[in-house]
Tab-separated table of C-alpha atoms in Angstrom:
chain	number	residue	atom	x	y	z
A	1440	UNK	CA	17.998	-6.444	-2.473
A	1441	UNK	CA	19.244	-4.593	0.528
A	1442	UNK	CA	20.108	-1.506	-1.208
A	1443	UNK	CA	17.093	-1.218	-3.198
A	1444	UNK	CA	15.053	-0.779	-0.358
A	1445	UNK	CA	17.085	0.878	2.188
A	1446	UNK	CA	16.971	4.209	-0.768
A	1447	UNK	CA	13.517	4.642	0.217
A	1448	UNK	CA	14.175	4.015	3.840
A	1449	UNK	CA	14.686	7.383	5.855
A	1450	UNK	CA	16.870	8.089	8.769
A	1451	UNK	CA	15.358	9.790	11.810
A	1452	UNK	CA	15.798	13.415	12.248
A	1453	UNK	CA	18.746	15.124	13.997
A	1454	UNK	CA	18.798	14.936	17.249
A	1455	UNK	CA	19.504	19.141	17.221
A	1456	UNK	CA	16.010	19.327	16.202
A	1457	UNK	CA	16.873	20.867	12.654
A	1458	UNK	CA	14.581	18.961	10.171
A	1459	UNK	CA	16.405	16.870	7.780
A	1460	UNK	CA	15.212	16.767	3.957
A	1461	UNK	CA	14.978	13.137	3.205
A	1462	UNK	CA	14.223	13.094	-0.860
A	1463	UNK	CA	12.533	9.312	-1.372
A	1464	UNK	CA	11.630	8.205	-4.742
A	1465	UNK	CA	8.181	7.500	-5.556
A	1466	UNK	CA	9.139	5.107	-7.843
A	1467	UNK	CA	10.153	2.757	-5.034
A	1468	UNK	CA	7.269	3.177	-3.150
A	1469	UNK	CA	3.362	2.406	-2.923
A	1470	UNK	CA	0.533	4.492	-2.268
A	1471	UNK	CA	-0.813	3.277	1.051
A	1472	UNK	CA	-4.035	5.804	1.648
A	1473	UNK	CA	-4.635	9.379	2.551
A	1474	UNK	CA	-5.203	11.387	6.280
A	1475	UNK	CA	-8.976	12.466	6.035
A	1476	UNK	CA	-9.209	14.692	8.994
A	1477	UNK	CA	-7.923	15.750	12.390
A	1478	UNK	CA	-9.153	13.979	15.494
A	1479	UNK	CA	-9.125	15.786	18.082
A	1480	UNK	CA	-7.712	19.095	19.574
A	1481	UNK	CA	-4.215	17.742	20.071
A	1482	UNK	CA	-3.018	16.626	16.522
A	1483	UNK	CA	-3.969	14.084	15.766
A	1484	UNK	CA	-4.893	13.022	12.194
A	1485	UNK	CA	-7.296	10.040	10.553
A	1486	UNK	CA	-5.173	7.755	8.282
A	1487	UNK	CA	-7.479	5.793	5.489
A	1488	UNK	CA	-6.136	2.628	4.423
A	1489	UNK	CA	-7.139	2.129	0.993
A	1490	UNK	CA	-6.563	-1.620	1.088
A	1491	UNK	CA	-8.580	-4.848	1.233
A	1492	UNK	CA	-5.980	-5.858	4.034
A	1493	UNK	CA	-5.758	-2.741	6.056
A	1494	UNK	CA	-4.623	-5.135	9.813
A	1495	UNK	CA	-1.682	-5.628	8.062
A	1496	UNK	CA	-0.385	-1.896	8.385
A	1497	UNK	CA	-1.790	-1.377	11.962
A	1498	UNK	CA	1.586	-1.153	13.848
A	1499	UNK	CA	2.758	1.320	11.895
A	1500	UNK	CA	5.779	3.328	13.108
A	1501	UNK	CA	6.624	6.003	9.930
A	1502	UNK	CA	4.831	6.890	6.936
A	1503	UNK	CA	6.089	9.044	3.841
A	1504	UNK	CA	3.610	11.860	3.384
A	1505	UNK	CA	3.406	13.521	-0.037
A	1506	UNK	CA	4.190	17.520	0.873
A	1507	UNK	CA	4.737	19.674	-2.188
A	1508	UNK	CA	5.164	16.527	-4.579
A	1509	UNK	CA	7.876	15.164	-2.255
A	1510	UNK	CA	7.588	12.420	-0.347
A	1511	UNK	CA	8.297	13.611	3.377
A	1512	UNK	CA	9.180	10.884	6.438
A	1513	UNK	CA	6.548	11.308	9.680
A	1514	UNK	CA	7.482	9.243	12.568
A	1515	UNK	CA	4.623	7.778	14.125
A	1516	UNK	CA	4.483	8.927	18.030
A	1517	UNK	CA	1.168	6.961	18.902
A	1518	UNK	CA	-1.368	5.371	17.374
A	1519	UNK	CA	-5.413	4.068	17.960
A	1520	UNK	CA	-7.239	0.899	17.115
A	1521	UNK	CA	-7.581	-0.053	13.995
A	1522	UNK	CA	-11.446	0.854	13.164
A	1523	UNK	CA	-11.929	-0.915	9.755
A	1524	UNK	CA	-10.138	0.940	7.375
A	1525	UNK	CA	-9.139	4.259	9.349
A	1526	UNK	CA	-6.400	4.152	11.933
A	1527	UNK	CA	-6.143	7.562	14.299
A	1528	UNK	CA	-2.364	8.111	14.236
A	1529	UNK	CA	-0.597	11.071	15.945
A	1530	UNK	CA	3.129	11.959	14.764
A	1531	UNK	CA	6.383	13.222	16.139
A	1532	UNK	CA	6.954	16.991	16.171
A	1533	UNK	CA	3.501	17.351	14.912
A	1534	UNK	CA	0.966	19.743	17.209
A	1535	UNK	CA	-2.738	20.835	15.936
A	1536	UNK	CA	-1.767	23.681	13.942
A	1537	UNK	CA	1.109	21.453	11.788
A	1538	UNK	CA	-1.825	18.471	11.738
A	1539	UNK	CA	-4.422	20.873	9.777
A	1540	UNK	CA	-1.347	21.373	6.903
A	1541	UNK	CA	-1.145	17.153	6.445
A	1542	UNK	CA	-4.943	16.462	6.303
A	1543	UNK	CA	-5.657	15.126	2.170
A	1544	UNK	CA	-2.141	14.889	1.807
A	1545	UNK	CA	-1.815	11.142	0.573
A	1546	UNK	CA	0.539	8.293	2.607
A	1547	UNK	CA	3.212	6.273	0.911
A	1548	UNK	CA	5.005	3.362	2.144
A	1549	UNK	CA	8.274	1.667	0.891
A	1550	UNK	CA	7.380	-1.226	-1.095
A	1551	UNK	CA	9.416	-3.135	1.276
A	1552	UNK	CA	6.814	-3.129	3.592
A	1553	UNK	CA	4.258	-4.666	1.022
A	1554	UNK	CA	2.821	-7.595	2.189
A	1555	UNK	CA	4.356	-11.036	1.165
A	1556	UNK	CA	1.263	-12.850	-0.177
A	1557	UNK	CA	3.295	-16.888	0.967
A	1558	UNK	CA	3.703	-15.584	4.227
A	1559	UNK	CA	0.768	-13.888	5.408
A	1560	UNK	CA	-1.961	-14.558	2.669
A	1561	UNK	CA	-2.696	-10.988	2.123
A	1562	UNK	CA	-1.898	-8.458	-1.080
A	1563	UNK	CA	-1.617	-4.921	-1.163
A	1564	UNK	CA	-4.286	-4.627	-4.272
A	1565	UNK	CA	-3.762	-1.437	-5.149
A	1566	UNK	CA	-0.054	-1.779	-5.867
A	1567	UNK	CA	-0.847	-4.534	-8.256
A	1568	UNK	CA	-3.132	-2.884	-10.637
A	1569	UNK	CA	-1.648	-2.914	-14.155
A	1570	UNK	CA	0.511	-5.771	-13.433
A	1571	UNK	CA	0.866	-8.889	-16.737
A	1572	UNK	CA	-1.081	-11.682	-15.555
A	1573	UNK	CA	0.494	-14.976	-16.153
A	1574	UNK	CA	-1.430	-18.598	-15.733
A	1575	UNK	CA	1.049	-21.714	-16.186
A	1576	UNK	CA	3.114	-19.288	-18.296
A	1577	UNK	CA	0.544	-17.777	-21.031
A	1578	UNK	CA	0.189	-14.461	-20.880
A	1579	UNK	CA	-3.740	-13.760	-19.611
A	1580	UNK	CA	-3.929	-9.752	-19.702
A	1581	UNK	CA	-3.780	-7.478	-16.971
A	1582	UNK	CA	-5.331	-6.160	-13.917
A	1583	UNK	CA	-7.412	-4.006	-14.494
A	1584	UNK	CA	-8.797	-3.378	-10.989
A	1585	UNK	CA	-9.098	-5.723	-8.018
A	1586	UNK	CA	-13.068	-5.538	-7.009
A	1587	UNK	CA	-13.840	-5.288	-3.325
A	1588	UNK	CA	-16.752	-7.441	-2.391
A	1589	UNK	CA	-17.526	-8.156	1.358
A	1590	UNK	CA	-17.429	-11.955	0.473
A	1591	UNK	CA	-15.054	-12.569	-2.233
A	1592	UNK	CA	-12.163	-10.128	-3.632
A	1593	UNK	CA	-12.122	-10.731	-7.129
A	1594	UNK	CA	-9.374	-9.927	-9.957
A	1595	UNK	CA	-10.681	-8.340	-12.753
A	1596	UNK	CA	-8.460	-9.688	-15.651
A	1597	UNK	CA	-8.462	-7.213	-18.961
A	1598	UNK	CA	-6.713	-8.685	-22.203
A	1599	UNK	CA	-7.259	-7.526	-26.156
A	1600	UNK	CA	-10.361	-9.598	-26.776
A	1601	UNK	CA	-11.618	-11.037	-22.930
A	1602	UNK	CA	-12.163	-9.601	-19.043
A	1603	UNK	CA	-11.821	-12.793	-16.368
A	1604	UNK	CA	-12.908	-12.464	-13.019
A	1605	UNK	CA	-10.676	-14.717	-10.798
A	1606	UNK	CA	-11.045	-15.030	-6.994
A	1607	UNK	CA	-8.645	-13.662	-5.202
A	1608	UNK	CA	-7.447	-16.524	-2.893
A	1609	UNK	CA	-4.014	-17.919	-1.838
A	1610	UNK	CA	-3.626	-21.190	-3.696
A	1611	UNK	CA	-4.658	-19.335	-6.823
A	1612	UNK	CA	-1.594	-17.324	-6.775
A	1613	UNK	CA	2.076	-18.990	-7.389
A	1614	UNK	CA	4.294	-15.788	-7.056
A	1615	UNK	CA	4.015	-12.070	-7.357
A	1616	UNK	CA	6.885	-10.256	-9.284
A	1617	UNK	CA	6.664	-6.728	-8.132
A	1618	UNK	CA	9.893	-5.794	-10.084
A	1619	UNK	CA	8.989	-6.599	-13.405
A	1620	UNK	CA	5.146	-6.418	-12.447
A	1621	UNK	CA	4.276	-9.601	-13.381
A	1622	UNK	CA	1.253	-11.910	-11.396
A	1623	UNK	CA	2.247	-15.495	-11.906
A	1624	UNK	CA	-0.973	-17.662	-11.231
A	1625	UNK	CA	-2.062	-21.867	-11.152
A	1626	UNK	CA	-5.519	-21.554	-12.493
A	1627	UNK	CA	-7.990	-24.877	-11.919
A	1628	UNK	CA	-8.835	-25.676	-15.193
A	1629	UNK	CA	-11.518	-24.165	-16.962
A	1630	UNK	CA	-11.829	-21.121	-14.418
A	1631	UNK	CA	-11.149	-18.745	-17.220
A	1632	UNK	CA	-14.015	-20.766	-19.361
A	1633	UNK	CA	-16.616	-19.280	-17.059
């Protein structure tokens, strides 16, 4: 598994200042959220974090930024409190002028860095949309969305003839295969009666 994800890992730049091209894959990475705006006079940029579990990506220290449909490391040089789901992030090499030429451009992240739903109880949604649901091994459909509700994240579930909507909550969930993008869940029974 190592080299899978070091590919979409880049090296830092020369030290002679020349910028290296880094070419990363999209494929093995997820879309994390997009810079909004400057902040500032000084370069700084606003990073949204379109995810139901933005304090996991709050010590960030690169990002890949898509620049003319590449994918483009930025090395993060300091960074503000996470404010819901913004973080103010300045980068390396990266003044006011350079800052107005990243603002909409949207942020990737290896999908290394996706969160591990056993060990921290949080999962990048996004990056799971479209995945086969599985309950106790029959095929359920797939998601079709995860639905952002300040109480209760919920799964919407799409097969040929239903839609579920299943909480989304730890014990709910056995495994997450992003590799073959399947969602492996233990369902109580009659949850997808409802």
């Amino acid at each position: 598994s190592n080299r899978r994800s070091s590919s979409c890992r880049s090296n830092r730049r020369s030290s002679s200042g020349r910028k290296r091209r880094v070419i990363v894959q999209k494929e093995q990475c997820f879309s994390l959220g997009k810079i909004t705006k400057l902040h500032g006079y000084k370069g700084a940029v606003v990073l949204h974090i379109d995810s139901s579990t933005p304090q996991y990506f709050k010590e960030l220290e690169s990002v890949l930024l898509e620049i003319n449909q590449e994918l483009v490391p930025f090395f993060v040089s300091s960074r503000g409190t996470l404010n819901g789901k913004k973080l103010v992030l300045s980068f390396e090499d990266v003044g006011p002028n350079e800052a107005k030429g990243i603002v909409n451009a949207s942020v990737y992240l290896p999908n290394n860095m996706l969160p591990n739903p056993k060990k921290d109880n949080s999962f990048y949604d996004k990056a799971i949309e479209g995945f086969t649901a599985v309950n106790q091994g029959e095929n359920i459909g797939q998601i079709a969305e995860i639905i952002e509700q300040s109480a209760q994240n919920l799964f919407l579930i799409q097969s040929d003839d239903n839609q579920y909507l299943i909480p989304v909550v730890e014990p709910f969930i056995e495994r997450i295969d992003h590799k073959k993008k399947f969602i492996y869940f233990d369902l109580p029974e009659g949850l997808l009666d409802l």
